[in-house]
């Protein structure tokens, strides 16, 4: 009841700030006798005013998160309305106040979701059969949706790539390796995960508000959506994934229109690490489930649009992390996974291990299965007719429909138009042509598969370059020939070699077993691509990439890597090369 009138208070504060700014500009115009300013500048508030706004945000947020609000439907709706009004108020302050002040208010708002308070910590079932922590998660997703739909979202995040200039993108790859290696490290240091932790790992003390950094709001939004995608409630994890998909779809369209696709994609480079840590969870889901269809297109956008040098730097980092991990618990798509605990009973534990290149091969395999072409609308193979109607209706909502053309009809139509005549039956058939999503889904699968194959070949080439550097290091070569589990160089030895030669820090010291496991992960992506329904161009690209693997590593390593899948390889090659279109 005490916060019911808070939306009115927020409007009064905005009107007051707007009026004060307008009056100030009018006085400046009279004193300087200049023309009227069309776009007023942002203002810096006094310390006392900022303190009052911070106290207001913290107080109203804690009142909305009070678990007692969910004992009544009326109080629950009031908390939702007030929370939405508070988020809109903070969002609108970007038009009046300097970004640094609003940045602090946004972080204060999200910090209340991750700090245990006396009222918030009572995670219980309310009197109206609602789980309080789940309702609080829905409030946070409402706030994320408001920020996702901001018009100036990219400008507020101040993309770091805008400060690079043109040299890193125009210079040769060998001249920019150090630059992008440092850029990847800086991007990963911009993490804001402590403001988006799950409800079962709340902080017991106050969260420190850091200074404003680039990509700060994008990091918070993506972290909240990724964390929500693992939630127990189906509504919450589906909405979190859909918000992430909406964020990337809208920004990809706007960036393409403005010619800034590389800038926007570089801002989301850390999404790869976030999704790689959840690769085990995604692998337990069906290939065509909505959660994977929402998250994996975001990964494909980053792989397709990010600067090539930045991605190469990230691949080098993953390769260096994978040194000596061949004997550990997994590699590529052949990972020996532990028993999976359903998300409804226990969340996935985060062991803190940094992802490596083998996890990336696993993620690429998941993407290949998700983007596989499902066939035309008339050849759906569901379990029942109801599922067929549902699947076709979903496709019509997800993809742009087009007219389904029949080759025989098009040939007859061309002949009829040649003689300037068309029968009544042909006219009826023309009017009865229906719209379907087959062509759009074909192009989506084709583009995604090409991106996957291209990036997989880039990973192999970067690994080859790093291995070539390692062969020039005598100490590393002697350790590499041992093939032991700890064959990779220690940090001290690597630093000594880097001091002698700056390029030595990129040297990849793989043992023989590491090399076999790497080839196994790369070839698994190509084999999976050849085993699914793909376009002819994707099939040729996969075959060329497979031949490239044999030329680089040799036939012996290839045969040892493919192992038990060699018969499958022969079956796929015979099928593809024996086809009529070959």
Coordinates of C-alpha atoms in Angstrom, one line a residue:
X1 CA 0.0 0.0 0.0
X2 CA 2.9 2.4 0.8
X3 CA 4.3 2.2 -2.7
X4 CA 1.0 2.4 -4.7
X5 CA 1.6 6.0 -5.6
X6 CA 5.2 5.6 -6.5
X7 CA 4.6 5.8 -10.3
X8 CA 3.1 9.2 -9.8
X9 CA 6.1 10.3 -7.9
X10 CA 8.4 9.1 -10.7
X11 CA 6.5 11.2 -13.2
X12 CA 6.8 14.2 -11.0
X13 CA 10.5 13.8 -10.6
X14 CA 11.0 13.5 -14.4
X15 CA 8.8 16.6 -15.0
X16 CA 10.7 18.5 -12.4
X17 CA 14.1 17.6 -13.8
X18 CA 12.9 18.4 -17.3
X19 CA 11.5 21.8 -16.2
X20 CA 14.7 22.7 -14.4
X21 CA 16.8 21.8 -17.4
X22 CA 14.5 23.8 -19.8
X23 CA 14.7 26.8 -17.5
X24 CA 18.4 26.6 -17.3
X25 CA 18.8 26.5 -21.1
X26 CA 16.4 29.5 -21.4
X27 CA 18.6 31.6 -19.1
X28 CA 21.7 30.6 -21.0
X29 CA 20.1 31.5 -24.3
X30 CA 19.1 35.0 -22.9
X31 CA 22.5 35.7 -21.5
X32 CA 24.5 34.6 -24.5
X33 CA 21.8 35.7 -27.1
X34 CA 22.3 32.6 -29.1
X35 CA 19.9 30.5 -31.1
X36 CA 17.7 28.0 -29.2
X37 CA 19.4 24.6 -28.5
X38 CA 17.4 21.8 -30.2
X39 CA 19.1 19.0 -28.4
X40 CA 19.7 19.9 -24.7
X41 CA 22.8 18.4 -23.1
X42 CA 22.6 16.0 -20.2
X43 CA 23.2 17.4 -16.7
X44 CA 25.2 16.4 -13.7
X45 CA 23.1 16.3 -10.5
X46 CA 24.2 17.5 -7.1
X47 CA 25.6 15.0 -4.7
X48 CA 22.6 15.4 -2.4
X49 CA 20.1 14.8 -5.2
X50 CA 22.0 11.7 -6.4
X51 CA 21.9 10.4 -2.8
X52 CA 18.2 10.9 -2.6
X53 CA 17.6 9.1 -6.0
X54 CA 19.8 6.2 -4.8
X55 CA 17.8 5.9 -1.6
X56 CA 14.6 6.0 -3.5
X57 CA 15.6 3.3 -5.9
X58 CA 16.8 1.0 -3.1
X59 CA 13.7 1.6 -1.0
X60 CA 11.2 1.0 -3.8
X61 CA 13.0 -2.0 -5.1
X62 CA 13.1 -3.7 -1.7
X63 CA 9.5 -3.0 -1.3
X64 CA 8.7 -4.6 -4.6
X65 CA 10.8 -7.7 -3.7
X66 CA 9.1 -8.2 -0.4
X67 CA 7.9 -11.8 -0.3
X68 CA 4.7 -10.7 1.5
X69 CA 3.5 -9.0 -1.7
X70 CA 2.8 -12.5 -3.2
X71 CA 0.2 -13.5 -0.5
X72 CA -2.4 -11.5 -2.4
X73 CA -3.2 -11.1 -6.1
X74 CA -3.8 -7.4 -5.6
X75 CA -0.5 -6.8 -3.9
X76 CA 1.3 -8.9 -6.5
X77 CA -0.1 -6.8 -9.3
X78 CA 0.8 -3.6 -7.4
X79 CA 4.4 -4.7 -7.0
X80 CA 4.6 -5.5 -10.8
X81 CA 3.2 -2.1 -11.8
X82 CA 5.5 -0.2 -9.4
X83 CA 8.6 -2.2 -10.5
X84 CA 7.8 -1.5 -14.2
X85 CA 7.3 2.2 -13.4
X86 CA 10.7 2.3 -11.5
X87 CA 12.6 0.7 -14.4
X88 CA 11.0 3.1 -16.9
X89 CA 11.9 6.0 -14.7
X90 CA 15.6 4.9 -14.6
X91 CA 15.5 4.3 -18.3
X92 CA 14.1 7.8 -19.0
X93 CA 16.8 9.4 -16.9
X94 CA 19.3 8.8 -19.7
X95 CA 17.6 11.7 -21.5
X96 CA 18.3 14.1 -18.6
X97 CA 21.2 13.0 -16.5
X98 CA 24.8 12.0 -17.4
X99 CA 25.3 8.3 -18.1
X100 CA 27.6 7.8 -15.0
X101 CA 24.8 8.7 -12.6
X102 CA 22.2 6.5 -14.3
X103 CA 24.7 3.7 -14.5
X104 CA 25.0 3.7 -10.8
X105 CA 21.2 3.7 -10.4
X106 CA 20.8 0.7 -12.7
X107 CA 23.5 -1.3 -10.9
X108 CA 21.9 -0.4 -7.5
X109 CA 18.5 -1.7 -8.8
X110 CA 20.0 -5.0 -10.1
X111 CA 22.1 -5.4 -6.9
X112 CA 18.9 -5.7 -4.8
X113 CA 18.1 -8.9 -6.6
X114 CA 21.4 -10.6 -5.6
X115 CA 21.7 -9.5 -2.0
X116 CA 20.0 -11.4 0.8
X117 CA 17.7 -9.2 2.9
X118 CA 15.5 -10.1 5.8
X119 CA 12.3 -9.9 3.7
X120 CA 13.7 -11.1 0.4
X121 CA 15.5 -14.2 1.8
X122 CA 12.2 -15.8 2.8
X123 CA 11.9 -18.1 -0.2
X124 CA 8.6 -19.8 0.4
X125 CA 5.3 -20.7 -1.2
X126 CA 2.8 -17.8 -0.7
X127 CA -0.8 -18.1 0.5
X128 CA -2.0 -18.0 -3.1
X129 CA 0.3 -20.9 -4.2
X130 CA 3.1 -18.8 -5.8
X131 CA 6.8 -19.4 -5.3
X132 CA 8.2 -16.1 -4.1
X133 CA 11.6 -16.5 -5.6
X134 CA 10.1 -17.3 -9.0
X135 CA 7.9 -14.2 -8.9
X136 CA 11.0 -12.1 -8.1
X137 CA 12.8 -13.6 -11.1
X138 CA 9.8 -12.6 -13.3
X139 CA 10.2 -9.0 -12.0
X140 CA 13.9 -9.0 -13.1
X141 CA 12.9 -10.3 -16.5
X142 CA 10.4 -7.4 -16.8
X143 CA 13.2 -5.0 -16.1
X144 CA 15.5 -6.7 -18.6
X145 CA 12.7 -6.5 -21.3
X146 CA 12.5 -2.7 -20.7
X147 CA 16.2 -2.2 -21.3
X148 CA 16.3 -4.6 -24.2
X149 CA 13.8 -2.5 -26.1
X150 CA 15.7 0.8 -25.5
X151 CA 16.3 2.7 -28.7
X152 CA 19.8 3.8 -27.7
X153 CA 20.9 0.5 -26.1
X154 CA 24.1 0.2 -28.2
X155 CA 25.1 3.9 -27.7
X156 CA 24.7 3.6 -23.9
X157 CA 27.1 0.7 -23.8
X158 CA 29.8 2.6 -25.6
X159 CA 31.2 -0.2 -27.7
X160 CA 35.0 -0.5 -27.3
X161 CA 35.5 -1.2 -31.0
X162 CA 34.5 2.4 -31.8
X163 CA 37.8 3.5 -30.2
X164 CA 40.0 1.3 -32.3
X165 CA 40.2 3.2 -35.5
X166 CA 40.6 1.6 -38.9
X167 CA 44.1 0.0 -38.5
X168 CA 43.2 -3.2 -36.7
X169 CA 40.6 -4.1 -39.4
X170 CA 42.7 -3.2 -42.4
X171 CA 46.1 -4.5 -41.3
X172 CA 47.2 -8.1 -42.0
X173 CA 46.4 -10.8 -39.5
X174 CA 50.0 -11.4 -38.5
X175 CA 50.4 -7.7 -37.6
X176 CA 47.3 -7.5 -35.3
X177 CA 47.7 -10.8 -33.3
X178 CA 49.0 -9.0 -30.2
X179 CA 46.4 -6.3 -30.4
X180 CA 43.4 -8.7 -30.6
X181 CA 44.9 -11.0 -28.0
X182 CA 44.9 -8.1 -25.6
X183 CA 41.5 -7.0 -26.8
X184 CA 40.0 -10.4 -26.0
X185 CA 41.4 -10.3 -22.5
X186 CA 40.0 -6.8 -21.9
X187 CA 36.6 -7.9 -23.2
X188 CA 36.5 -10.9 -20.9
X189 CA 37.4 -8.6 -17.9
X190 CA 34.3 -6.6 -18.4
X191 CA 32.2 -9.3 -16.8
X192 CA 29.2 -8.2 -14.7
X193 CA 28.0 -11.6 -13.6
X194 CA 27.8 -10.7 -9.9
X195 CA 24.7 -8.6 -10.7
X196 CA 22.9 -11.5 -12.4
X197 CA 23.5 -14.5 -10.2
X198 CA 20.8 -17.1 -9.8
X199 CA 18.3 -17.1 -7.0
X200 CA 20.1 -20.0 -5.2
X201 CA 23.5 -18.2 -4.9
X202 CA 22.7 -14.8 -3.5
X203 CA 25.4 -12.7 -1.9
X204 CA 25.2 -12.3 1.8
X205 CA 26.8 -8.9 1.9
X206 CA 26.4 -5.7 -0.1
X207 CA 27.5 -5.7 -3.7
X208 CA 30.1 -3.1 -4.6
X209 CA 29.1 -0.8 -7.4
X210 CA 32.0 -0.6 -9.9
X211 CA 32.9 2.3 -12.1
X212 CA 31.3 2.6 -15.5
X213 CA 32.9 0.4 -18.1
X214 CA 32.1 -0.3 -21.8
X215 CA 29.5 -3.0 -22.5
X216 CA 28.2 -2.8 -19.0
X217 CA 24.5 -2.9 -19.7
X218 CA 24.9 -5.6 -22.4
X219 CA 26.8 -7.8 -19.9
X220 CA 24.1 -7.5 -17.3
X221 CA 21.3 -8.2 -19.8
X222 CA 23.0 -11.2 -21.3
X223 CA 23.9 -12.6 -17.9
X224 CA 20.4 -12.3 -16.6
X225 CA 18.9 -14.0 -19.7
X226 CA 21.5 -16.8 -19.7
X227 CA 20.9 -17.4 -16.0
X228 CA 17.1 -17.4 -16.5
X229 CA 17.4 -19.9 -19.3
X230 CA 18.4 -22.5 -16.7
X231 CA 15.5 -21.8 -14.4
X232 CA 13.1 -24.5 -13.1
X233 CA 10.0 -22.7 -14.3
X234 CA 9.3 -23.3 -18.0
X235 CA 7.8 -19.8 -18.4
X236 CA 10.9 -18.1 -17.0
X237 CA 13.5 -20.0 -19.0
X238 CA 11.5 -19.7 -22.2
X239 CA 11.0 -15.9 -21.7
X240 CA 14.6 -15.4 -20.8
X241 CA 15.8 -17.1 -24.0
X242 CA 13.2 -15.3 -26.1
X243 CA 14.4 -11.9 -24.7
X244 CA 18.0 -12.8 -25.6
X245 CA 16.8 -13.7 -29.1
X246 CA 14.9 -10.4 -29.3
X247 CA 17.9 -8.5 -28.2
X248 CA 20.2 -10.0 -30.9
X249 CA 17.6 -9.9 -33.6
X250 CA 16.8 -6.3 -33.2
X251 CA 20.4 -5.2 -32.9
X252 CA 21.5 -7.3 -35.9
X253 CA 18.8 -5.6 -38.0
X254 CA 19.6 -2.1 -36.8
X255 CA 23.4 -2.7 -37.1
X256 CA 23.0 -4.0 -40.6
X257 CA 21.1 -0.9 -41.6
X258 CA 23.7 1.4 -40.1
X259 CA 26.7 -0.6 -41.3
X260 CA 27.8 -1.4 -37.7
X261 CA 27.4 -5.2 -37.6
X262 CA 31.0 -5.7 -36.6
X263 CA 30.8 -3.2 -33.8
X264 CA 27.6 -4.7 -32.3
X265 CA 28.9 -8.3 -32.6
X266 CA 32.1 -7.4 -30.9
X267 CA 30.1 -6.1 -27.9
X268 CA 28.7 -9.6 -27.4
X269 CA 31.9 -11.6 -27.7
X270 CA 31.6 -12.7 -24.1
X271 CA 28.4 -14.4 -25.0
X272 CA 30.5 -17.3 -26.4
X273 CA 32.1 -18.0 -23.0
X274 CA 28.7 -17.8 -21.3
X275 CA 27.1 -20.3 -23.7
X276 CA 30.1 -22.6 -23.7
X277 CA 29.7 -23.0 -19.9
X278 CA 26.2 -24.1 -20.5
X279 CA 27.0 -26.5 -23.4
X280 CA 26.3 -29.5 -21.2
X281 CA 22.9 -28.2 -20.4
X282 CA 22.0 -27.4 -24.0
X283 CA 23.2 -30.8 -25.2
X284 CA 20.6 -32.5 -23.0
X285 CA 17.8 -30.7 -24.8
X286 CA 16.2 -31.8 -28.1
X287 CA 17.8 -30.4 -31.2
X288 CA 14.7 -28.5 -32.2
X289 CA 13.6 -27.3 -28.8
X290 CA 12.7 -23.6 -28.5
X291 CA 15.4 -22.9 -26.0
X292 CA 18.2 -23.9 -28.4
X293 CA 16.4 -22.2 -31.3
X294 CA 16.5 -19.0 -29.3
X295 CA 20.1 -19.1 -27.9
X296 CA 22.1 -20.6 -30.7
X297 CA 21.2 -18.0 -33.4
X298 CA 22.7 -15.4 -31.1
X299 CA 26.0 -17.4 -31.1
X300 CA 25.8 -17.7 -34.9
X301 CA 25.4 -13.9 -35.2
X302 CA 28.6 -13.3 -33.2
X303 CA 30.5 -15.8 -35.2
X304 CA 29.3 -14.3 -38.5
X305 CA 29.6 -10.6 -37.8
X306 CA 32.4 -10.2 -35.2
X307 CA 35.8 -8.9 -36.6
X308 CA 37.8 -11.9 -37.9
X309 CA 40.9 -10.8 -35.9
X310 CA 38.9 -10.7 -32.7
X311 CA 37.5 -14.2 -33.2
X312 CA 41.0 -15.5 -34.1
X313 CA 42.3 -14.0 -30.8
X314 CA 39.5 -15.8 -28.9
X315 CA 40.2 -19.1 -30.7
X316 CA 43.9 -18.8 -29.6
X317 CA 42.8 -18.2 -26.0
X318 CA 40.6 -21.3 -26.1
X319 CA 43.4 -23.4 -27.6
X320 CA 45.9 -22.3 -25.0
X321 CA 43.4 -23.3 -22.3
X322 CA 43.0 -26.7 -23.8
X323 CA 46.6 -27.7 -23.3
X324 CA 46.8 -31.0 -21.3
X325 CA 43.1 -31.5 -21.1
X326 CA 42.9 -34.4 -23.5
X327 CA 43.0 -36.9 -20.6
X328 CA 40.3 -35.1 -18.7
X329 CA 36.6 -35.6 -18.8
X330 CA 35.7 -34.6 -22.3
X331 CA 36.5 -33.5 -25.8
X332 CA 34.3 -32.2 -28.6
X333 CA 31.0 -34.0 -29.2
X334 CA 32.5 -37.3 -27.7
X335 CA 32.5 -36.0 -24.2
X336 CA 32.0 -38.6 -21.5
X337 CA 29.3 -36.6 -19.7
X338 CA 28.4 -37.1 -16.1
X339 CA 24.9 -38.1 -15.0
X340 CA 22.7 -35.2 -15.7
X341 CA 20.5 -33.9 -12.9
X342 CA 17.2 -32.4 -14.2
X343 CA 17.0 -28.7 -13.8
X344 CA 13.7 -29.1 -12.0
X345 CA 15.4 -30.6 -9.0
X346 CA 18.9 -29.1 -8.9
X347 CA 20.6 -26.4 -10.8
X348 CA 23.7 -27.1 -12.8
X349 CA 26.8 -26.5 -10.6
X350 CA 29.4 -24.1 -12.0
X351 CA 32.8 -25.5 -11.3
X352 CA 34.5 -22.3 -12.4
X353 CA 36.6 -24.0 -15.1
X354 CA 37.3 -21.9 -18.1
X355 CA 36.0 -23.3 -21.4
X356 CA 38.4 -24.6 -24.0
X357 CA 38.4 -25.3 -27.7
X358 CA 37.0 -28.8 -27.2
X359 CA 33.9 -27.2 -25.6
X360 CA 33.6 -25.0 -28.7
X361 CA 33.6 -28.0 -31.0
X362 CA 30.8 -29.4 -28.9
X363 CA 28.8 -26.2 -29.2
X364 CA 29.3 -26.1 -33.0
X365 CA 27.9 -29.7 -33.2
X366 CA 24.9 -28.6 -31.2
X367 CA 24.4 -25.7 -33.7
X368 CA 24.6 -28.0 -36.7
X369 CA 21.8 -30.2 -35.3
X370 CA 19.6 -27.2 -34.4
X371 CA 19.9 -25.5 -37.8
X372 CA 19.4 -28.6 -39.9
X373 CA 16.7 -28.2 -42.6
X374 CA 13.4 -29.9 -41.5
X375 CA 12.0 -30.5 -45.0
X376 CA 9.1 -28.7 -46.7
X377 CA 5.8 -28.0 -45.1
X378 CA 4.0 -30.8 -46.9
X379 CA 6.5 -33.5 -45.6
X380 CA 6.3 -32.9 -41.9
X381 CA 6.7 -36.2 -39.9
X382 CA 5.1 -35.5 -36.5
X383 CA 3.6 -38.0 -34.1
X384 CA 0.1 -36.9 -34.8
X385 CA -1.8 -34.6 -37.2
X386 CA -2.2 -32.0 -34.4
X387 CA 1.6 -31.8 -34.0
X388 CA 1.8 -31.3 -37.8
X389 CA -0.5 -28.3 -37.7
X390 CA 1.3 -26.9 -34.7
X391 CA 4.7 -27.2 -36.3
X392 CA 3.6 -25.6 -39.6
X393 CA 2.0 -22.7 -37.6
X394 CA 5.2 -22.2 -35.6
X395 CA 7.2 -22.1 -38.8
X396 CA 4.9 -19.4 -40.3
X397 CA 5.5 -17.3 -37.2
X398 CA 9.3 -17.7 -37.1
X399 CA 10.1 -17.4 -40.8
X400 CA 9.1 -15.2 -43.7
X401 CA 6.7 -17.2 -45.9
X402 CA 7.0 -17.4 -49.7
X403 CA 5.0 -18.9 -52.6
X404 CA 5.7 -22.6 -53.0
X405 CA 6.6 -23.1 -56.6
X406 CA 6.3 -26.4 -58.5
X407 CA 8.9 -27.1 -61.2
X408 CA 6.3 -28.8 -63.5
X409 CA 3.9 -25.9 -63.1
X410 CA 6.6 -23.3 -63.8
X411 CA 7.5 -25.1 -67.0
X412 CA 3.9 -25.2 -68.2
X413 CA 3.4 -21.6 -67.2
X414 CA 6.4 -20.5 -69.3
X415 CA 5.0 -22.4 -72.3
X416 CA 1.6 -20.9 -71.9
X417 CA 2.9 -17.3 -71.6
X418 CA 5.0 -18.0 -74.7
X419 CA 1.8 -18.6 -76.7
X420 CA 0.0 -15.8 -74.8
X421 CA -2.7 -18.2 -73.5
X422 CA -3.5 -20.0 -70.2
X423 CA -6.3 -22.4 -69.7
X424 CA -8.9 -22.1 -66.9
X425 CA -7.3 -25.0 -65.0
X426 CA -4.0 -23.3 -65.0
X427 CA -5.5 -20.1 -63.8
X428 CA -7.2 -22.0 -60.9
X429 CA -3.9 -23.7 -60.1
X430 CA -2.1 -20.3 -60.0
X431 CA -4.7 -18.9 -57.6
X432 CA -4.4 -21.9 -55.4
X433 CA -0.7 -21.7 -54.9
X434 CA 0.0 -21.5 -51.1
X435 CA 2.6 -19.8 -49.0
X436 CA 5.1 -21.8 -47.0
X437 CA 8.3 -21.3 -45.1
X438 CA 10.5 -23.8 -46.8
X439 CA 12.6 -21.3 -48.8
X440 CA 13.3 -19.2 -45.7
X441 CA 14.3 -22.2 -43.6
X442 CA 16.6 -23.4 -46.3
X443 CA 18.5 -20.1 -46.4
X444 CA 18.6 -20.0 -42.6
X445 CA 20.2 -23.5 -42.4
X446 CA 22.5 -22.8 -45.3
X447 CA 23.9 -19.5 -43.8
X448 CA 24.3 -21.0 -40.3
X449 CA 26.1 -24.1 -41.6
X450 CA 28.4 -22.0 -43.7
X451 CA 29.3 -19.9 -40.7
X452 CA 30.0 -23.0 -38.6
X453 CA 32.2 -24.7 -41.3
X454 CA 34.1 -21.4 -41.9
X455 CA 34.9 -20.8 -38.2
X456 CA 35.9 -24.5 -37.7
X457 CA 38.4 -24.2 -40.5
X458 CA 39.7 -20.9 -38.9
X459 CA 40.2 -22.7 -35.6
X460 CA 42.2 -25.4 -37.3
X461 CA 44.4 -22.9 -39.1
X462 CA 45.0 -20.9 -35.9
X463 CA 45.9 -24.1 -34.1
X464 CA 48.4 -25.0 -36.9
X465 CA 50.0 -21.5 -36.6
X466 CA 50.3 -21.8 -32.8
X467 CA 51.8 -25.3 -33.2
X468 CA 54.3 -24.0 -35.7
X469 CA 55.5 -21.5 -33.1
X470 CA 55.8 -24.2 -30.5
X471 CA 58.1 -26.2 -32.7
X472 CA 60.6 -23.4 -32.6
X473 CA 60.9 -23.7 -28.8
X474 CA 63.4 -26.4 -27.8
X475 CA 62.1 -26.8 -24.3
X476 CA 58.6 -27.0 -25.4
X477 CA 59.4 -29.5 -28.1
X478 CA 61.1 -31.9 -25.7
X479 CA 58.1 -31.7 -23.3
X480 CA 55.8 -32.2 -26.2
X481 CA 57.4 -35.4 -27.3
X482 CA 56.9 -36.9 -23.8
X483 CA 53.1 -36.9 -24.2
X484 CA 52.4 -36.9 -20.5
X485 CA 49.3 -35.4 -19.0
X486 CA 51.2 -32.3 -17.7
X487 CA 53.1 -31.8 -21.0
X488 CA 51.9 -28.2 -21.4
X489 CA 54.3 -25.5 -20.3
X490 CA 53.9 -23.9 -16.9
X491 CA 53.2 -20.2 -16.6
X492 CA 56.7 -19.4 -15.4
X493 CA 58.3 -21.2 -18.4
X494 CA 55.9 -19.6 -20.8
X495 CA 56.7 -16.1 -19.4
X496 CA 60.4 -16.8 -19.8
X497 CA 60.0 -17.8 -23.4
X498 CA 57.7 -14.8 -24.1
X499 CA 60.4 -12.5 -22.8
X500 CA 62.8 -13.9 -25.3
X501 CA 60.3 -13.9 -28.2
X502 CA 57.0 -12.0 -28.1
X503 CA 55.3 -14.5 -30.3
X504 CA 56.2 -17.4 -28.0
X505 CA 53.2 -16.7 -25.7
X506 CA 50.9 -17.8 -28.6
X507 CA 52.8 -21.1 -29.0
X508 CA 50.6 -24.1 -28.5
X509 CA 52.4 -27.0 -26.8
X510 CA 50.1 -29.9 -27.6
X511 CA 51.0 -33.5 -26.8
X512 CA 50.3 -36.3 -29.3
X513 CA 47.1 -37.1 -27.4
X514 CA 46.0 -33.5 -27.4
X515 CA 46.5 -33.3 -31.1
X516 CA 44.4 -36.4 -31.7
X517 CA 41.6 -35.1 -29.5
X518 CA 41.6 -31.8 -31.3
X519 CA 41.4 -33.5 -34.7
X520 CA 38.6 -35.7 -33.4
X521 CA 36.6 -32.6 -32.3
X522 CA 37.1 -30.8 -35.6
X523 CA 36.2 -33.8 -37.8
X524 CA 33.1 -34.5 -35.6
X525 CA 31.7 -31.1 -36.8
X526 CA 32.4 -32.0 -40.5
X527 CA 30.9 -35.5 -40.1
X528 CA 27.8 -34.1 -38.4
X529 CA 27.4 -31.6 -41.2
X530 CA 27.7 -34.3 -43.9
X531 CA 25.2 -36.5 -42.0
X532 CA 22.4 -33.9 -42.0
X533 CA 20.3 -32.3 -44.7
X534 CA 22.4 -29.4 -46.0
X535 CA 22.7 -27.5 -49.3
X536 CA 25.2 -28.7 -51.9
X537 CA 27.5 -25.8 -51.2
X538 CA 27.7 -26.7 -47.5
X539 CA 28.3 -30.3 -48.4
X540 CA 31.2 -29.4 -50.7
X541 CA 32.7 -27.0 -48.0
X542 CA 32.5 -29.8 -45.4
X543 CA 34.3 -32.3 -47.8
X544 CA 37.0 -29.8 -48.6
X545 CA 37.5 -29.1 -44.9
X546 CA 37.8 -32.8 -44.2
X547 CA 40.5 -33.1 -46.9
X548 CA 42.3 -30.1 -45.4
X549 CA 42.4 -31.9 -42.0
X550 CA 44.1 -35.0 -43.7
X551 CA 46.6 -32.8 -45.5
X552 CA 47.6 -30.9 -42.3
X553 CA 47.8 -33.7 -39.8
X554 CA 48.3 -36.7 -42.0
X555 CA 46.3 -39.8 -42.7
X556 CA 47.6 -41.6 -39.6
X557 CA 46.4 -38.9 -37.2
X558 CA 43.1 -38.7 -39.0
X559 CA 42.4 -42.4 -38.8
X560 CA 43.3 -42.5 -35.1
X561 CA 41.1 -39.5 -34.4
X562 CA 38.0 -40.7 -36.2
X563 CA 38.2 -44.1 -34.4
X564 CA 34.9 -45.9 -34.2
X565 CA 33.2 -43.4 -36.6
X566 CA 35.4 -44.5 -39.6
X567 CA 32.6 -46.7 -40.9
X568 CA 30.2 -43.8 -40.7
X569 CA 32.7 -41.7 -42.5
X570 CA 32.9 -44.2 -45.4
X571 CA 29.1 -44.5 -45.5
X572 CA 28.6 -40.7 -45.7
X573 CA 31.4 -40.2 -48.3
X574 CA 30.0 -43.0 -50.5
X575 CA 26.5 -41.6 -50.2
X576 CA 27.6 -38.0 -51.0
X577 CA 30.0 -38.9 -53.8
X578 CA 27.6 -41.4 -55.3
X579 CA 24.7 -39.0 -55.6
X580 CA 23.6 -37.8 -59.0
X581 CA 24.5 -34.2 -58.3
X582 CA 28.1 -35.2 -57.6

